PDB file of C-alpha atoms in Angstrom:
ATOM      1  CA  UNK A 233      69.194  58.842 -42.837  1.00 60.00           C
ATOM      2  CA  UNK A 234      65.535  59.395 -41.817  1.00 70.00           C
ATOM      3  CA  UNK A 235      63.050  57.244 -41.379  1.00 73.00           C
ATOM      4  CA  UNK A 236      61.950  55.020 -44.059  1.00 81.00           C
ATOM      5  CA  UNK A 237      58.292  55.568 -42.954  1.00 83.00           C
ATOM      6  CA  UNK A 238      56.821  59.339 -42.625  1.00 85.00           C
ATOM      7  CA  UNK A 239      53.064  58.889 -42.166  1.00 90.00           C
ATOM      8  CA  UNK A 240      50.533  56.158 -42.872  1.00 94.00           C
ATOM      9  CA  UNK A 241      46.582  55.955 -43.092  1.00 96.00           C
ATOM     10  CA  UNK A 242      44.894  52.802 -41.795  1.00 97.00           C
ATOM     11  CA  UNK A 243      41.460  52.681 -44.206  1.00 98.00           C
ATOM     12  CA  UNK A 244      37.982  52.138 -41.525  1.00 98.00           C
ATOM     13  CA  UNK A 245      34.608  52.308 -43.271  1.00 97.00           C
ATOM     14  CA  UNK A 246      32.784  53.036 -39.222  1.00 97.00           C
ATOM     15  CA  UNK A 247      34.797  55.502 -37.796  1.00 97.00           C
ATOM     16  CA  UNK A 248      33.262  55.462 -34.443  1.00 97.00           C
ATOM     17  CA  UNK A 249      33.631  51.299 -34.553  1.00 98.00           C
ATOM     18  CA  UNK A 250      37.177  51.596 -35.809  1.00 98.00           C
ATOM     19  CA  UNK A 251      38.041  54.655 -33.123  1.00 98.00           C
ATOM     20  CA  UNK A 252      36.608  51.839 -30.734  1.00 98.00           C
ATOM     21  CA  UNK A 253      38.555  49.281 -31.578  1.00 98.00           C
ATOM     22  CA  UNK A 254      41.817  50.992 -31.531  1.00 98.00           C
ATOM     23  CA  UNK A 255      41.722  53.384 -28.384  1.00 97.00           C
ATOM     24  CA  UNK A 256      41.004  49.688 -26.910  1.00 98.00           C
ATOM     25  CA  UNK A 257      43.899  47.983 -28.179  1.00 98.00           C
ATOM     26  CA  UNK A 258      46.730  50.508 -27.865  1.00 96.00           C
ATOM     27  CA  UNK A 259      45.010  52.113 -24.797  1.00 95.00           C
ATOM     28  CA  UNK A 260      44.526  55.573 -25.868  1.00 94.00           C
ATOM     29  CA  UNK A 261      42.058  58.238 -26.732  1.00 96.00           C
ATOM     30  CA  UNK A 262      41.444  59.157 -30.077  1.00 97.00           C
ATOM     31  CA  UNK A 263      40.228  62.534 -31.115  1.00 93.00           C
ATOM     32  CA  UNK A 264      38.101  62.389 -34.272  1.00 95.00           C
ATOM     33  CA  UNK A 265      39.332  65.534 -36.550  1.00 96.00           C
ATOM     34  CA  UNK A 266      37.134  66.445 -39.838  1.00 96.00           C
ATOM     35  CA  UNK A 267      39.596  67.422 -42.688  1.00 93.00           C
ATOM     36  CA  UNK A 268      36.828  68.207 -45.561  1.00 93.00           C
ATOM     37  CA  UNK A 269      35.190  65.182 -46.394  1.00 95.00           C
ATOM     38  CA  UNK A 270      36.904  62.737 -44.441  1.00 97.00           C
ATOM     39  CA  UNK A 271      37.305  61.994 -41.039  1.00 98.00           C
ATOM     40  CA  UNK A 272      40.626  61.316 -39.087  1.00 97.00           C
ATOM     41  CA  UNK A 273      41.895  59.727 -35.737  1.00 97.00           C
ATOM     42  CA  UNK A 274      45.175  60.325 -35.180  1.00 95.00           C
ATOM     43  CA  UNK A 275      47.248  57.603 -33.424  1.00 94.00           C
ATOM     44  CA  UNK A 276      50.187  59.107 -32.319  1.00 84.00           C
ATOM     45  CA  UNK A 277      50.347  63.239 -31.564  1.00 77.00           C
ATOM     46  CA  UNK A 278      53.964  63.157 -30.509  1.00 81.00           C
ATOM     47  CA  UNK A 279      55.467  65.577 -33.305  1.00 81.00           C
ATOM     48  CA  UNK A 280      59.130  63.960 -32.982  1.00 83.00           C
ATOM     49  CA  UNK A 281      57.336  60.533 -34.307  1.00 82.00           C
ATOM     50  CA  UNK A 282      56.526  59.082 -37.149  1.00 85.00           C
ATOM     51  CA  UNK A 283      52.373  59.410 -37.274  1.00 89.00           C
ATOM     52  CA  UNK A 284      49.249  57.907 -38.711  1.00 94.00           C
ATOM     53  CA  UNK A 285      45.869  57.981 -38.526  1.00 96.00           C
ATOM     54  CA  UNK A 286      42.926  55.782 -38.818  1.00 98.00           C
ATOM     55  CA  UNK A 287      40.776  57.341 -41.891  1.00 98.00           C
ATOM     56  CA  UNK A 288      37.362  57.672 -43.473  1.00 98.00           C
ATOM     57  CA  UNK A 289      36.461  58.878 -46.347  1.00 95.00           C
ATOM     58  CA  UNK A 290      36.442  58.600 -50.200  1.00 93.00           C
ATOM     59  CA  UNK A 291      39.069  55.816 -51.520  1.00 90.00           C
ATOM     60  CA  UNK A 292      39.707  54.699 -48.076  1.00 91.00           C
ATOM     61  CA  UNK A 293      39.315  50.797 -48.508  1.00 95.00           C
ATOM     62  CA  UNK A 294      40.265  48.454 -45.734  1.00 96.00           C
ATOM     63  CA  UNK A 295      42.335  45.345 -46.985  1.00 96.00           C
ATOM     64  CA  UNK A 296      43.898  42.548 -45.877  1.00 96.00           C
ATOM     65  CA  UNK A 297      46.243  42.548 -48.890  1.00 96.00           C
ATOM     66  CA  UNK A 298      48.919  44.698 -49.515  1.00 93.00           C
ATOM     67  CA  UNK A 299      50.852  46.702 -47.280  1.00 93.00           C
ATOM     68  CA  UNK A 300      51.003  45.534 -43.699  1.00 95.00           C
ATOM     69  CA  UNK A 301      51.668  48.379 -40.976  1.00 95.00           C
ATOM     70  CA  UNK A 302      53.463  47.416 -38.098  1.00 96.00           C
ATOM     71  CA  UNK A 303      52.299  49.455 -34.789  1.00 96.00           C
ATOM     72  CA  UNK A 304      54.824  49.359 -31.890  1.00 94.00           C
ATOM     73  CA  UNK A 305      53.429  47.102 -29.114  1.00 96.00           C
ATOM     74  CA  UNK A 306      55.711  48.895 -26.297  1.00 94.00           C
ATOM     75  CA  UNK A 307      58.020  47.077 -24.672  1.00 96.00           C
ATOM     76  CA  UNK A 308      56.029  43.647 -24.859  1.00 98.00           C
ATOM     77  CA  UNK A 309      53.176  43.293 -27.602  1.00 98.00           C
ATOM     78  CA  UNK A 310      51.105  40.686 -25.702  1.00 98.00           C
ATOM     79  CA  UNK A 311      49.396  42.825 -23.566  1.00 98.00           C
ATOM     80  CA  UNK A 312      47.861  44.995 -26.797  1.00 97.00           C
ATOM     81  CA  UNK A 313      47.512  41.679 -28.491  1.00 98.00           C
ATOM     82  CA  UNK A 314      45.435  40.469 -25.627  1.00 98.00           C
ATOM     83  CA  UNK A 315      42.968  43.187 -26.334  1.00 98.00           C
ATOM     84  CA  UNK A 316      42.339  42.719 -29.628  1.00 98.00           C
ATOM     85  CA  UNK A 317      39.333  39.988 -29.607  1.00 98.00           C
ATOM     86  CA  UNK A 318      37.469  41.385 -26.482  1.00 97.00           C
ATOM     87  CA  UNK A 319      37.784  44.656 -28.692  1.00 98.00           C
ATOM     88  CA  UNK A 320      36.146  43.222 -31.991  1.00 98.00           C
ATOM     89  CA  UNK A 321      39.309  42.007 -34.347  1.00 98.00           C
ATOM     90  CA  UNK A 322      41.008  38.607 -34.646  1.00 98.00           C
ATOM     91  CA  UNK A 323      44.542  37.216 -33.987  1.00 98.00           C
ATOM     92  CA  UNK A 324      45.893  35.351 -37.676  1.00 98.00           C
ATOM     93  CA  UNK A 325      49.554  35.769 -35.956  1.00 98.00           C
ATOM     94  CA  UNK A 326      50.109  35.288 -32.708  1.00 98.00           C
ATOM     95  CA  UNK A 327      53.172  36.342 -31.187  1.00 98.00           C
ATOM     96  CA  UNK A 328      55.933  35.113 -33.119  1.00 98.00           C
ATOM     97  CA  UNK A 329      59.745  35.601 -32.195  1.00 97.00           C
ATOM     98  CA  UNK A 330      61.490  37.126 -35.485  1.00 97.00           C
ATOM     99  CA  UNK A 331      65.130  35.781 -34.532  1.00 88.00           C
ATOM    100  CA  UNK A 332      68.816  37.475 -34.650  1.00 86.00           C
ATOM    101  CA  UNK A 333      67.724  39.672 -32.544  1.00 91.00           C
ATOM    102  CA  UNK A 334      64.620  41.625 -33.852  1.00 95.00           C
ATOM    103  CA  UNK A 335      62.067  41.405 -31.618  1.00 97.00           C
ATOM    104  CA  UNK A 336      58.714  40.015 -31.757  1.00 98.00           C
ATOM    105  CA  UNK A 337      55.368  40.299 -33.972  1.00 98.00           C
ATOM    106  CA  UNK A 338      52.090  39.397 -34.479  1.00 98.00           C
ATOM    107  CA  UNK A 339      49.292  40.564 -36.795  1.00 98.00           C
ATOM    108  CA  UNK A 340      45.236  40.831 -35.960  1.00 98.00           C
ATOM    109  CA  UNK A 341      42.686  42.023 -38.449  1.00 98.00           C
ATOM    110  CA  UNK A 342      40.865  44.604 -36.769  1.00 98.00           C
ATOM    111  CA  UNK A 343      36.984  45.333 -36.946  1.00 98.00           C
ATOM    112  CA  UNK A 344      36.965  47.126 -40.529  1.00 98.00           C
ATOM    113  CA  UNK A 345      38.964  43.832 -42.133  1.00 98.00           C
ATOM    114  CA  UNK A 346      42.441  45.320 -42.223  1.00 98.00           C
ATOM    115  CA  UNK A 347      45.476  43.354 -41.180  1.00 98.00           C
ATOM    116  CA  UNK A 348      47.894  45.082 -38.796  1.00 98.00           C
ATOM    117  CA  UNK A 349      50.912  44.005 -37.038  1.00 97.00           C
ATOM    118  CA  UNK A 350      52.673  44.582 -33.581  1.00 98.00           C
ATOM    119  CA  UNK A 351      56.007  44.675 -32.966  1.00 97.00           C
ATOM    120  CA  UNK A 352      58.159  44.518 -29.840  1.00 97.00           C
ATOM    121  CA  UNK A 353      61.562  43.689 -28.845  1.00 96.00           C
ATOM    122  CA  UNK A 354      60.278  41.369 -25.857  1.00 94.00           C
TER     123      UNK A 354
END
């Protein structure tokens, strides 16, 4: 079966804050890329992955209700979790062992006000 999960939008209402905050935590560069109105980062450009973007534009509302998106934190999430303040956002979960055997998570609410979660299997 495929993946449950084929692409997902985090809503930022500064791009260039947002685009900030992120290539910080995950330690990466985003590219901004205008798509008529709205304005996209992409997070992940491997094409055999599932992708997502950080997005502004019309009906892009950042939330910390609703659907949570879990990014992967690599092998260990701490040292992406450890980034998040100095970058802007907040820890509300720090990392928390999930049990039988599923890893780790945490969640942070990053500079626009959404919450977002790590996972890692250490």
């Amino acid at each position: 079966m495929p993946h449950a999960l084929n692409w997902f939008e985090i809503p930022v209402t500064d791009f260039t804050r947002a685009k900030t905050f992120y290539e910080t935590v995950l330690g990466i560069t985003i590219a901004p890329m205008e798509m008529g109105p709205t304005t996209m980062g992409m997070l992940s450009t491997d094409p055999t992955a599932v992708g997502g973007a950080i997005v502004q534009g019309e009906g892009s509302a950042p939330s910390q209700n609703g659907t949570t998106v879990y990014l992967n934190g690599g092998d260990d999430l701490a040292p992406m979790l450890a980034r998040v303040e100095q970058a802007g956002g907040a820890v509300v979960v720090p990392k928390t062992e999930i049990g039988n055997d599923f890893g780790f998570f945490a969640h942070f609410v990053d500079t626009e006000g959404n919450k977002v979660g790590l996972h890692s299997m250490k």
